[in-house]
Amino acid sequence: MQIVAKGLTYTYDAKSPFAAQALRGVDLTIDEGEFFGIIGHTGSGKSTFVQHLNALIRLTGGSLQVGEFDLADKKCDLRALRRRVGMVFQYPEYQLFAETVEKDVEFGLKNFQKELSDADRASAVAEALETVGLDYESVRGQSPFELSGGQKRRVAIAGVIVTKPEVLILDEPAAGLDPLGKKELMELLHAIHGGWCKTVVVVSHDMDEIAENCTRAAVFEKGKVAMCGAPADIFRRADELAEMGLDVPVTARCARILRERGIDVDTNFTCDDFARKVIALWEKGGEGRAQ
Ligand code: ADP
Ligand code: MG
């Protein structure tokens, strides 16, 4: 499903003195098959935008098409949309509620796929838990509240992927995880992307994460898309990003320092490629350059 937003606007508490205009005309197209990143300073409208994609926030201005779903249409089948577009909120573990992990994860299934038999439901829950790296038999009967923070987040993600949405949106999924947890999370997203999950949209504060994982990204600023393109092209514009209060990935910073010294490294912004290029340069230039 392709996602096409045009002139999307949204104001919280529009009719009150506390009105806050969160989106000021977002134009953005995300193609089917992308692993798309959304970056931006706090308050730039990222969460408000992504919550429109499965109609958690109803469209009030502009147009939004998600596959065949026209979100401006009052008769749009939201249940059908939400079955195909899954949303993992920021800190999703705070929304766990059931007595057991199994009951929590199967909640979405019961909601969206009422026709499933008990056996099919159990096997879908098992598959979702295994996908997020948890052992079904050992966690199914546990209270989600007994688990570690990282495990809770996995359970919450399992509760969304259990219906196998073809578009999966995650709002800061790695926030608060340790480096290993972040790495594992990204591996998990890549593992499901390209299988039943065709499109992944991930909101992130971590520029390295965007640089290393995304096909394209959009930079939000003050409720609009300020830049959109391949990470390598976005992160070349370090000065503009700095003005928006945003950093660039470590690889881009290194490339810049090298460029300032007359060493031109073109990098596609994964650490591995970058290291390989620097090593090749060093070998070409002899040992002196390594010092
Ligand atoms: P981001 O996810 O980029 O941090 P948000 O979409 O959460 O940005 O917020 C965009 C703007 O909307 C901010 O100014 C924020 O204060 C405001 N906002 C967000 N959520 C609410 C809300 N529930 N009620 C009122 N204002 C909100
Ligand atoms: Mg947010």
PDB file of C-alpha atoms and ligand atoms in Angstrom:
ATOM      1  CA  MET A   1       0.000   0.000   0.000  1.00  0.00           C
ATOM      2  CA  GLN A   2       1.350   3.380  -0.963  1.00  0.00           C
ATOM      3  CA  ILE A   3       0.860   6.236   1.498  1.00  0.00           C
ATOM      4  CA  VAL A   4       0.198   9.664   0.020  1.00  0.00           C
ATOM      5  CA  ALA A   5      -0.360  12.700   2.254  1.00  0.00           C
ATOM      6  CA  LYS A   6      -1.097  16.066   0.745  1.00  0.00           C
ATOM      7  CA  GLY A   7      -1.423  19.301   2.648  1.00  0.00           C
ATOM      8  CA  LEU A   8      -2.131  17.486   5.898  1.00  0.00           C
ATOM      9  CA  THR A   9      -2.945  19.876   8.730  1.00  0.00           C
ATOM     10  CA  TYR A  10      -3.936  19.172  12.306  1.00  0.00           C
ATOM     11  CA  THR A  11      -4.579  21.322  15.358  1.00  0.00           C
ATOM     12  CA  TYR A  12      -5.042  19.931  18.860  1.00  0.00           C
ATOM     13  CA  ASP A  13      -7.835  21.504  20.903  1.00  0.00           C
ATOM     14  CA  ALA A  14      -8.678  23.612  17.876  1.00  0.00           C
ATOM     15  CA  LYS A  15     -11.550  25.466  19.460  1.00  0.00           C
ATOM     16  CA  SER A  16      -9.883  26.199  22.776  1.00  0.00           C
ATOM     17  CA  PRO A  17      -7.443  28.900  23.868  1.00  0.00           C
ATOM     18  CA  PHE A  18      -4.851  26.090  24.086  1.00  0.00           C
ATOM     19  CA  ALA A  19      -4.999  25.303  20.367  1.00  0.00           C
ATOM     20  CA  ALA A  20      -1.704  23.814  19.157  1.00  0.00           C
ATOM     21  CA  GLN A  21      -1.129  23.491  15.451  1.00  0.00           C
ATOM     22  CA  ALA A  22       0.848  20.282  15.118  1.00  0.00           C
ATOM     23  CA  LEU A  23       0.772  19.763  11.337  1.00  0.00           C
ATOM     24  CA  ARG A  24       1.003  22.679   8.921  1.00  0.00           C
ATOM     25  CA  GLY A  25       0.677  21.069   5.514  1.00  0.00           C
ATOM     26  CA  VAL A  26       2.501  17.757   5.317  1.00  0.00           C
ATOM     27  CA  ASP A  27       3.190  16.508   1.793  1.00  0.00           C
ATOM     28  CA  LEU A  28       4.734  13.073   1.840  1.00  0.00           C
ATOM     29  CA  THR A  29       4.661   9.897  -0.214  1.00  0.00           C
ATOM     30  CA  ILE A  30       5.863   6.587   1.201  1.00  0.00           C
ATOM     31  CA  ASP A  31       6.002   3.793  -1.341  1.00  0.00           C
ATOM     32  CA  GLU A  32       5.107   0.195  -0.761  1.00  0.00           C
ATOM     33  CA  GLY A  33       8.233  -1.757   0.144  1.00  0.00           C
ATOM     34  CA  GLU A  34      10.089   1.057   1.850  1.00  0.00           C
ATOM     35  CA  PHE A  35      11.788   1.017   5.231  1.00  0.00           C
ATOM     36  CA  PHE A  36      11.002   4.638   5.850  1.00  0.00           C
ATOM     37  CA  GLY A  37      12.403   6.850   8.598  1.00  0.00           C
ATOM     38  CA  ILE A  38      10.843   9.922  10.171  1.00  0.00           C
ATOM     39  CA  ILE A  39      13.148  12.280  12.019  1.00  0.00           C
ATOM     40  CA  GLY A  40      12.669  15.663  13.604  1.00  0.00           C
ATOM     41  CA  HIS A  41      12.997  17.684  16.753  1.00  0.00           C
ATOM     42  CA  THR A  42      10.596  17.035  19.624  1.00  0.00           C
ATOM     43  CA  GLY A  43       7.288  18.703  18.847  1.00  0.00           C
ATOM     44  CA  SER A  44       7.829  18.749  15.079  1.00  0.00           C
ATOM     45  CA  GLY A  45       4.695  16.687  14.468  1.00  0.00           C
ATOM     46  CA  LYS A  46       6.078  13.180  13.897  1.00  0.00           C
ATOM     47  CA  SER A  47       3.726  11.376  16.266  1.00  0.00           C
ATOM     48  CA  THR A  48       0.724  13.389  15.131  1.00  0.00           C
ATOM     49  CA  PHE A  49       1.507  12.491  11.530  1.00  0.00           C
ATOM     50  CA  VAL A  50       1.977   8.765  12.043  1.00  0.00           C
ATOM     51  CA  GLN A  51      -1.185   8.509  14.126  1.00  0.00           C
ATOM     52  CA  HIS A  52      -3.089   9.692  11.067  1.00  0.00           C
ATOM     53  CA  LEU A  53      -1.873   6.701   9.078  1.00  0.00           C
ATOM     54  CA  ASN A  54      -4.186   4.257  10.799  1.00  0.00           C
ATOM     55  CA  ALA A  55      -6.771   6.875  11.697  1.00  0.00           C
ATOM     56  CA  LEU A  56      -6.026   7.039  15.411  1.00  0.00           C
ATOM     57  CA  ILE A  57      -6.247  10.716  14.687  1.00  0.00           C
ATOM     58  CA  ARG A  58      -8.989  11.463  12.192  1.00  0.00           C
ATOM     59  CA  LEU A  59      -8.137  13.599   9.230  1.00  0.00           C
ATOM     60  CA  THR A  60      -9.317  17.185   9.607  1.00  0.00           C
ATOM     61  CA  GLY A  61      -7.344  18.986   6.894  1.00  0.00           C
ATOM     62  CA  GLY A  62      -5.722  17.943   3.628  1.00  0.00           C
ATOM     63  CA  SER A  63      -5.866  14.512   2.067  1.00  0.00           C
ATOM     64  CA  LEU A  64      -4.469  11.129   2.987  1.00  0.00           C
ATOM     65  CA  GLN A  65      -4.606   7.974   0.947  1.00  0.00           C
ATOM     66  CA  VAL A  66      -3.310   4.697   2.388  1.00  0.00           C
ATOM     67  CA  GLY A  67      -3.543   2.051  -0.315  1.00  0.00           C
ATOM     68  CA  GLU A  68      -7.177   2.012  -1.366  1.00  0.00           C
ATOM     69  CA  PHE A  69      -8.284   3.746   1.843  1.00  0.00           C
ATOM     70  CA  ASP A  70      -9.254   7.376   1.472  1.00  0.00           C
ATOM     71  CA  LEU A  71      -9.007   8.784   4.973  1.00  0.00           C
ATOM     72  CA  ALA A  72     -10.976  11.874   4.026  1.00  0.00           C
ATOM     73  CA  ASP A  73     -13.964   9.677   3.243  1.00  0.00           C
ATOM     74  CA  LYS A  74     -16.320   9.553   6.227  1.00  0.00           C
ATOM     75  CA  LYS A  75     -17.323   6.037   5.180  1.00  0.00           C
ATOM     76  CA  CYS A  76     -13.741   4.752   5.136  1.00  0.00           C
ATOM     77  CA  ASP A  77     -13.664   1.261   6.719  1.00  0.00           C
ATOM     78  CA  LEU A  78     -11.370   1.961   9.668  1.00  0.00           C
ATOM     79  CA  ARG A  79     -11.445  -1.583  10.991  1.00  0.00           C
ATOM     80  CA  ALA A  80     -10.225  -2.905   7.652  1.00  0.00           C
ATOM     81  CA  LEU A  81      -7.584  -0.174   7.531  1.00  0.00           C
ATOM     82  CA  ARG A  82      -6.320  -0.918  11.051  1.00  0.00           C
ATOM     83  CA  ARG A  83      -6.118  -4.583  10.299  1.00  0.00           C
ATOM     84  CA  ARG A  84      -3.647  -3.819   7.523  1.00  0.00           C
ATOM     85  CA  VAL A  85      -1.800  -0.885   9.080  1.00  0.00           C
ATOM     86  CA  GLY A  86      -0.357  -1.733  12.494  1.00  0.00           C
ATOM     87  CA  MET A  87       0.825   0.909  14.945  1.00  0.00           C
ATOM     88  CA  VAL A  88       3.327   0.482  17.754  1.00  0.00           C
ATOM     89  CA  PHE A  89       3.106   3.524  20.006  1.00  0.00           C
ATOM     90  CA  GLN A  90       5.974   5.129  21.803  1.00  0.00           C
ATOM     91  CA  TYR A  91       6.670   3.155  25.008  1.00  0.00           C
ATOM     92  CA  PRO A  92       4.079   0.557  24.013  1.00  0.00           C
ATOM     93  CA  GLU A  93       4.821  -1.464  27.134  1.00  0.00           C
ATOM     94  CA  TYR A  94       2.754   1.030  29.144  1.00  0.00           C
ATOM     95  CA  GLN A  95      -0.301  -0.238  27.308  1.00  0.00           C
ATOM     96  CA  LEU A  96       0.054  -3.859  28.328  1.00  0.00           C
ATOM     97  CA  PHE A  97      -2.933  -4.744  30.421  1.00  0.00           C
ATOM     98  CA  ALA A  98      -3.839  -8.420  30.450  1.00  0.00           C
ATOM     99  CA  GLU A  99      -3.151 -11.016  33.138  1.00  0.00           C
ATOM    100  CA  THR A 100      -0.943 -13.069  30.883  1.00  0.00           C
ATOM    101  CA  VAL A 101       1.359 -12.474  27.946  1.00  0.00           C
ATOM    102  CA  GLU A 102      -0.790 -14.759  25.811  1.00  0.00           C
ATOM    103  CA  LYS A 103      -3.972 -12.804  26.544  1.00  0.00           C
ATOM    104  CA  ASP A 104      -2.256  -9.543  25.796  1.00  0.00           C
ATOM    105  CA  VAL A 105      -0.872 -10.651  22.461  1.00  0.00           C
ATOM    106  CA  GLU A 106      -4.106 -12.310  21.309  1.00  0.00           C
ATOM    107  CA  PHE A 107      -6.199  -9.243  22.066  1.00  0.00           C
ATOM    108  CA  GLY A 108      -5.657  -7.698  18.643  1.00  0.00           C
ATOM    109  CA  LEU A 109      -6.401 -10.991  16.933  1.00  0.00           C
ATOM    110  CA  LYS A 110      -9.686 -11.378  18.779  1.00  0.00           C
ATOM    111  CA  ASN A 111     -10.564  -7.893  17.690  1.00  0.00           C
ATOM    112  CA  PHE A 112      -9.629  -8.197  14.038  1.00  0.00           C
ATOM    113  CA  GLN A 113      -9.946 -11.868  13.196  1.00  0.00           C
ATOM    114  CA  LYS A 114     -12.953 -13.089  15.123  1.00  0.00           C
ATOM    115  CA  GLU A 115     -13.346 -16.103  12.866  1.00  0.00           C
ATOM    116  CA  LEU A 116     -10.068 -17.732  14.008  1.00  0.00           C
ATOM    117  CA  SER A 117     -10.266 -21.047  15.867  1.00  0.00           C
ATOM    118  CA  ASP A 118      -8.604 -21.326  19.290  1.00  0.00           C
ATOM    119  CA  ALA A 119      -5.827 -23.473  17.816  1.00  0.00           C
ATOM    120  CA  ASP A 120      -5.116 -21.018  14.994  1.00  0.00           C
ATOM    121  CA  ARG A 121      -5.141 -18.154  17.443  1.00  0.00           C
ATOM    122  CA  ALA A 122      -2.666 -19.910  19.732  1.00  0.00           C
ATOM    123  CA  SER A 123      -0.353 -20.653  16.835  1.00  0.00           C
ATOM    124  CA  ALA A 124      -0.498 -17.036  15.624  1.00  0.00           C
ATOM    125  CA  VAL A 125       0.374 -15.839  19.144  1.00  0.00           C
ATOM    126  CA  ALA A 126       3.223 -18.341  19.336  1.00  0.00           C
ATOM    127  CA  GLU A 127       4.566 -17.205  15.977  1.00  0.00           C
ATOM    128  CA  ALA A 128       4.396 -13.513  16.958  1.00  0.00           C
ATOM    129  CA  LEU A 129       6.205 -14.166  20.245  1.00  0.00           C
ATOM    130  CA  GLU A 130       8.870 -16.263  18.542  1.00  0.00           C
ATOM    131  CA  THR A 131       9.297 -13.501  15.947  1.00  0.00           C
ATOM    132  CA  VAL A 132      10.108 -10.976  18.649  1.00  0.00           C
ATOM    133  CA  GLY A 133      12.549 -13.436  20.185  1.00  0.00           C
ATOM    134  CA  LEU A 134      10.514 -14.735  23.116  1.00  0.00           C
ATOM    135  CA  ASP A 135       9.884 -18.373  23.893  1.00  0.00           C
ATOM    136  CA  TYR A 136       6.128 -18.950  23.689  1.00  0.00           C
ATOM    137  CA  GLU A 137       5.933 -21.827  26.134  1.00  0.00           C
ATOM    138  CA  SER A 138       7.927 -20.078  28.818  1.00  0.00           C
ATOM    139  CA  VAL A 139       6.297 -16.636  28.636  1.00  0.00           C
ATOM    140  CA  ARG A 140       2.686 -17.337  27.613  1.00  0.00           C
ATOM    141  CA  GLY A 141       1.404 -17.826  31.161  1.00  0.00           C
ATOM    142  CA  GLN A 142       3.490 -15.094  32.764  1.00  0.00           C
ATOM    143  CA  SER A 143       2.138 -11.729  33.759  1.00  0.00           C
ATOM    144  CA  PRO A 144       3.544  -9.105  31.367  1.00  0.00           C
ATOM    145  CA  PHE A 145       4.313  -7.016  34.418  1.00  0.00           C
ATOM    146  CA  GLU A 146       6.824  -9.587  35.683  1.00  0.00           C
ATOM    147  CA  LEU A 147       8.981  -9.230  32.580  1.00  0.00           C
ATOM    148  CA  SER A 148      11.988  -6.972  32.051  1.00  0.00           C
ATOM    149  CA  GLY A 149      11.529  -3.646  30.246  1.00  0.00           C
ATOM    150  CA  GLY A 150      12.961  -4.991  26.998  1.00  0.00           C
ATOM    151  CA  GLN A 151      10.775  -8.098  27.155  1.00  0.00           C
ATOM    152  CA  LYS A 152       7.673  -6.023  27.829  1.00  0.00           C
ATOM    153  CA  ARG A 153       8.365  -3.994  24.731  1.00  0.00           C
ATOM    154  CA  ARG A 154       8.729  -7.195  22.701  1.00  0.00           C
ATOM    155  CA  VAL A 155       5.394  -8.441  24.006  1.00  0.00           C
ATOM    156  CA  ALA A 156       3.765  -5.150  23.044  1.00  0.00           C
ATOM    157  CA  ILE A 157       5.234  -5.372  19.541  1.00  0.00           C
ATOM    158  CA  ALA A 158       4.078  -8.999  19.287  1.00  0.00           C
ATOM    159  CA  GLY A 159       0.561  -7.779  20.061  1.00  0.00           C
ATOM    160  CA  VAL A 160       0.676  -5.605  16.951  1.00  0.00           C
ATOM    161  CA  ILE A 161       2.448  -7.940  14.540  1.00  0.00           C
ATOM    162  CA  VAL A 162       0.226 -10.872  15.495  1.00  0.00           C
ATOM    163  CA  THR A 163      -2.252  -9.766  12.814  1.00  0.00           C
ATOM    164  CA  LYS A 164       0.579  -9.466  10.252  1.00  0.00           C
ATOM    165  CA  PRO A 165      -0.132  -5.914   9.125  1.00  0.00           C
ATOM    166  CA  GLU A 166       1.322  -5.136   5.718  1.00  0.00           C
ATOM    167  CA  VAL A 167       2.267  -1.646   6.869  1.00  0.00           C
ATOM    168  CA  LEU A 168       3.920  -1.446  10.286  1.00  0.00           C
ATOM    169  CA  ILE A 169       4.435   1.927  11.938  1.00  0.00           C
ATOM    170  CA  LEU A 170       6.583   2.292  15.026  1.00  0.00           C
ATOM    171  CA  ASP A 171       6.900   5.510  17.000  1.00  0.00           C
ATOM    172  CA  GLU A 172      10.388   5.613  18.553  1.00  0.00           C
ATOM    173  CA  PRO A 173      10.517   1.839  18.995  1.00  0.00           C
ATOM    174  CA  ALA A 174      14.086   1.783  20.284  1.00  0.00           C
ATOM    175  CA  ALA A 175      13.723   4.657  22.767  1.00  0.00           C
ATOM    176  CA  GLY A 176      15.213   3.752  26.126  1.00  0.00           C
ATOM    177  CA  LEU A 177      16.681   0.422  25.000  1.00  0.00           C
ATOM    178  CA  ASP A 178      20.355  -0.364  25.483  1.00  0.00           C
ATOM    179  CA  PRO A 179      22.575  -0.646  22.380  1.00  0.00           C
ATOM    180  CA  LEU A 180      22.123  -4.405  22.103  1.00  0.00           C
ATOM    181  CA  GLY A 181      18.363  -4.065  22.513  1.00  0.00           C
ATOM    182  CA  LYS A 182      18.322  -1.446  19.748  1.00  0.00           C
ATOM    183  CA  LYS A 183      20.336  -3.638  17.435  1.00  0.00           C
ATOM    184  CA  GLU A 184      18.087  -6.619  18.052  1.00  0.00           C
ATOM    185  CA  LEU A 185      15.004  -4.527  17.490  1.00  0.00           C
ATOM    186  CA  MET A 186      16.243  -3.320  14.110  1.00  0.00           C
ATOM    187  CA  GLU A 187      17.152  -6.887  13.142  1.00  0.00           C
ATOM    188  CA  LEU A 188      13.657  -7.931  14.055  1.00  0.00           C
ATOM    189  CA  LEU A 189      12.143  -5.191  11.893  1.00  0.00           C
ATOM    190  CA  HIS A 190      14.305  -6.155   8.936  1.00  0.00           C
ATOM    191  CA  ALA A 191      13.356  -9.791   9.403  1.00  0.00           C
ATOM    192  CA  ILE A 192       9.647  -9.056   9.050  1.00  0.00           C
ATOM    193  CA  HIS A 193      10.084  -6.381   6.388  1.00  0.00           C
ATOM    194  CA  GLY A 194       9.824  -7.851   2.955  1.00  0.00           C
ATOM    195  CA  GLY A 195       7.910 -10.871   4.237  1.00  0.00           C
ATOM    196  CA  TRP A 196       4.297 -10.289   5.181  1.00  0.00           C
ATOM    197  CA  CYS A 197       5.202  -6.762   6.258  1.00  0.00           C
ATOM    198  CA  LYS A 198       5.775  -4.829   3.079  1.00  0.00           C
ATOM    199  CA  THR A 199       6.349  -1.356   4.464  1.00  0.00           C
ATOM    200  CA  VAL A 200       7.951  -0.240   7.716  1.00  0.00           C
ATOM    201  CA  VAL A 201       7.702   3.355   8.921  1.00  0.00           C
ATOM    202  CA  VAL A 202       9.854   4.153  11.913  1.00  0.00           C
ATOM    203  CA  VAL A 203      10.025   7.391  13.871  1.00  0.00           C
ATOM    204  CA  SER A 204      13.439   7.829  15.437  1.00  0.00           C
ATOM    205  CA  HIS A 205      15.663  10.274  17.243  1.00  0.00           C
ATOM    206  CA  ASP A 206      18.717   8.236  16.424  1.00  0.00           C
ATOM    207  CA  MET A 207      20.366   9.434  13.237  1.00  0.00           C
ATOM    208  CA  ASP A 208      22.669   6.428  13.042  1.00  0.00           C
ATOM    209  CA  GLU A 209      19.640   4.173  13.215  1.00  0.00           C
ATOM    210  CA  ILE A 210      18.003   6.031  10.310  1.00  0.00           C
ATOM    211  CA  ALA A 211      21.235   6.119   8.302  1.00  0.00           C
ATOM    212  CA  GLU A 212      21.859   2.430   8.703  1.00  0.00           C
ATOM    213  CA  ASN A 213      18.386   1.067   8.214  1.00  0.00           C
ATOM    214  CA  CYS A 214      16.177   3.226   6.053  1.00  0.00           C
ATOM    215  CA  THR A 215      15.615   3.335   2.301  1.00  0.00           C
ATOM    216  CA  ARG A 216      14.478   6.941   2.615  1.00  0.00           C
ATOM    217  CA  ALA A 217      13.622   9.345   5.365  1.00  0.00           C
ATOM    218  CA  ALA A 218      11.702  12.556   5.953  1.00  0.00           C
ATOM    219  CA  VAL A 219      12.787  15.333   8.275  1.00  0.00           C
ATOM    220  CA  PHE A 220       9.889  17.023  10.038  1.00  0.00           C
ATOM    221  CA  GLU A 221      10.162  20.591  11.164  1.00  0.00           C
ATOM    222  CA  LYS A 222       7.386  22.707  12.663  1.00  0.00           C
ATOM    223  CA  GLY A 223       4.647  20.503  11.287  1.00  0.00           C
ATOM    224  CA  LYS A 224       6.020  20.182   7.771  1.00  0.00           C
ATOM    225  CA  VAL A 225       8.401  17.992   5.822  1.00  0.00           C
ATOM    226  CA  ALA A 226      11.623  19.979   5.541  1.00  0.00           C
ATOM    227  CA  MET A 227      13.634  17.324   3.667  1.00  0.00           C
ATOM    228  CA  CYS A 228      12.913  13.961   2.165  1.00  0.00           C
ATOM    229  CA  GLY A 229      15.227  11.537   0.433  1.00  0.00           C
ATOM    230  CA  ALA A 230      17.896   8.900   0.844  1.00  0.00           C
ATOM    231  CA  PRO A 231      19.662   9.135   4.231  1.00  0.00           C
ATOM    232  CA  ALA A 232      22.999   9.821   2.530  1.00  0.00           C
ATOM    233  CA  ASP A 233      21.513  12.874   0.791  1.00  0.00           C
ATOM    234  CA  ILE A 234      19.802  14.156   3.924  1.00  0.00           C
ATOM    235  CA  PHE A 235      22.838  13.820   6.141  1.00  0.00           C
ATOM    236  CA  ARG A 236      25.033  15.666   3.680  1.00  0.00           C
ATOM    237  CA  ARG A 237      23.021  18.774   4.641  1.00  0.00           C
ATOM    238  CA  ALA A 238      24.504  18.891   8.141  1.00  0.00           C
ATOM    239  CA  ASP A 239      24.305  22.680   8.488  1.00  0.00           C
ATOM    240  CA  GLU A 240      20.592  22.827   7.749  1.00  0.00           C
ATOM    241  CA  LEU A 241      19.993  19.935  10.122  1.00  0.00           C
ATOM    242  CA  ALA A 242      21.974  21.694  12.837  1.00  0.00           C
ATOM    243  CA  GLU A 243      19.705  24.722  12.427  1.00  0.00           C
ATOM    244  CA  MET A 244      16.764  22.442  13.129  1.00  0.00           C
ATOM    245  CA  GLY A 245      18.520  21.179  16.244  1.00  0.00           C
ATOM    246  CA  LEU A 246      19.373  17.857  14.630  1.00  0.00           C
ATOM    247  CA  ASP A 247      22.598  15.982  14.535  1.00  0.00           C
ATOM    248  CA  VAL A 248      24.034  13.813  11.789  1.00  0.00           C
ATOM    249  CA  PRO A 249      25.181  10.193  12.146  1.00  0.00           C
ATOM    250  CA  VAL A 250      28.663   9.403  13.375  1.00  0.00           C
ATOM    251  CA  THR A 251      29.632   8.242   9.878  1.00  0.00           C
ATOM    252  CA  ALA A 252      28.545  11.561   8.358  1.00  0.00           C
ATOM    253  CA  ARG A 253      30.472  13.490  10.997  1.00  0.00           C
ATOM    254  CA  CYS A 254      33.602  11.457  10.269  1.00  0.00           C
ATOM    255  CA  ALA A 255      33.192  11.939   6.510  1.00  0.00           C
ATOM    256  CA  ARG A 256      32.894  15.659   7.058  1.00  0.00           C
ATOM    257  CA  ILE A 257      36.043  15.877   9.167  1.00  0.00           C
ATOM    258  CA  LEU A 258      37.917  13.931   6.494  1.00  0.00           C
ATOM    259  CA  ARG A 259      36.551  16.186   3.754  1.00  0.00           C
ATOM    260  CA  GLU A 260      37.706  19.260   5.647  1.00  0.00           C
ATOM    261  CA  ARG A 261      41.200  17.778   5.497  1.00  0.00           C
ATOM    262  CA  GLY A 262      40.947  17.241   1.765  1.00  0.00           C
ATOM    263  CA  ILE A 263      40.217  13.536   1.938  1.00  0.00           C
ATOM    264  CA  ASP A 264      37.076  12.910  -0.028  1.00  0.00           C
ATOM    265  CA  VAL A 265      35.195   9.871   1.157  1.00  0.00           C
ATOM    266  CA  ASP A 266      31.861   9.226  -0.376  1.00  0.00           C
ATOM    267  CA  THR A 267      29.962   7.183   2.129  1.00  0.00           C
ATOM    268  CA  ASN A 268      26.645   5.484   1.930  1.00  0.00           C
ATOM    269  CA  PHE A 269      26.466   5.790   5.679  1.00  0.00           C
ATOM    270  CA  THR A 270      26.697   2.371   7.107  1.00  0.00           C
ATOM    271  CA  CYS A 271      29.515   2.026   9.617  1.00  0.00           C
ATOM    272  CA  ASP A 272      30.832  -1.118   7.913  1.00  0.00           C
ATOM    273  CA  ASP A 273      31.063   0.474   4.466  1.00  0.00           C
ATOM    274  CA  PHE A 274      32.543   3.581   5.946  1.00  0.00           C
ATOM    275  CA  ALA A 275      35.261   1.637   7.747  1.00  0.00           C
ATOM    276  CA  ARG A 276      36.032  -0.281   4.558  1.00  0.00           C
ATOM    277  CA  LYS A 277      36.417   2.967   2.622  1.00  0.00           C
ATOM    278  CA  VAL A 278      38.677   4.528   5.213  1.00  0.00           C
ATOM    279  CA  ILE A 279      40.833   1.400   5.273  1.00  0.00           C
ATOM    280  CA  ALA A 280      41.077   1.453   1.462  1.00  0.00           C
ATOM    281  CA  LEU A 281      42.120   5.117   1.564  1.00  0.00           C
ATOM    282  CA  TRP A 282      44.671   4.420   4.238  1.00  0.00           C
ATOM    283  CA  GLU A 283      46.151   1.559   2.238  1.00  0.00           C
ATOM    284  CA  LYS A 284      46.362   3.763  -0.831  1.00  0.00           C
ATOM    285  CA  GLY A 285      47.989   6.611   1.058  1.00  0.00           C
ATOM    286  CA  GLY A 286      50.559   4.546   2.910  1.00  0.00           C
ATOM    287  CA  GLU A 287      51.163   4.244   6.609  1.00  0.00           C
ATOM    288  CA  GLY A 288      51.894   7.909   7.179  1.00  0.00           C
ATOM    289  CA  ARG A 289      48.269   8.801   6.722  1.00  0.00           C
ATOM    290  CA  ALA A 290      47.150   6.523   9.496  1.00  0.00           C
ATOM    291  CA  GLN A 291      48.910   8.565  12.120  1.00  0.00           C
TER     292      GLN A 291
HETATM  293  P1  ADP B   1       6.775  14.861  17.908  1.00  0.00           P
HETATM  294  O1  ADP B   1       6.258  13.473  17.878  1.00  0.00           O
HETATM  295  O2  ADP B   1       7.580  15.244  16.713  1.00  0.00           O
HETATM  296  O3  ADP B   1       7.528  15.166  19.170  1.00  0.00           O
HETATM  297  P2  ADP B   1       4.008  15.660  18.270  1.00  0.00           P
HETATM  298  O4  ADP B   1       3.247  15.240  17.076  1.00  0.00           O
HETATM  299  O5  ADP B   1       3.878  14.846  19.496  1.00  0.00           O
HETATM  300  O6  ADP B   1       5.542  15.877  17.864  1.00  0.00           O
HETATM  301  O7  ADP B   1       3.588  17.138  18.670  1.00  0.00           O
HETATM  302  C1  ADP B   1       3.433  18.190  17.738  1.00  0.00           C
HETATM  303  C2  ADP B   1       2.835  19.392  18.461  1.00  0.00           C
HETATM  304  O8  ADP B   1       1.539  19.089  18.919  1.00  0.00           O
HETATM  305  C3  ADP B   1       3.633  19.838  19.688  1.00  0.00           C
HETATM  306  O9  ADP B   1       3.593  21.233  19.743  1.00  0.00           O
HETATM  307  C4  ADP B   1       2.864  19.237  20.839  1.00  0.00           C
HETATM  308  O10 ADP B   1       2.986  20.021  21.976  1.00  0.00           O
HETATM  309  C5  ADP B   1       1.438  19.237  20.327  1.00  0.00           C
HETATM  310  N1  ADP B   1       0.679  18.106  20.867  1.00  0.00           N
HETATM  311  C6  ADP B   1       0.988  16.786  20.720  1.00  0.00           C
HETATM  312  N2  ADP B   1       0.079  16.003  21.313  1.00  0.00           N
HETATM  313  C7  ADP B   1      -0.834  16.848  21.875  1.00  0.00           C
HETATM  314  C8  ADP B   1      -2.024  16.638  22.638  1.00  0.00           C
HETATM  315  N3  ADP B   1      -2.460  15.419  22.923  1.00  0.00           N
HETATM  316  N4  ADP B   1      -2.698  17.734  23.028  1.00  0.00           N
HETATM  317  C9  ADP B   1      -2.278  18.975  22.724  1.00  0.00           C
HETATM  318  N5  ADP B   1      -1.168  19.233  22.007  1.00  0.00           N
HETATM  319  C10 ADP B   1      -0.447  18.186  21.584  1.00  0.00           C
HETATM  320 MG    MG B   2       6.546  11.908  19.231  1.00  0.00          MG
END
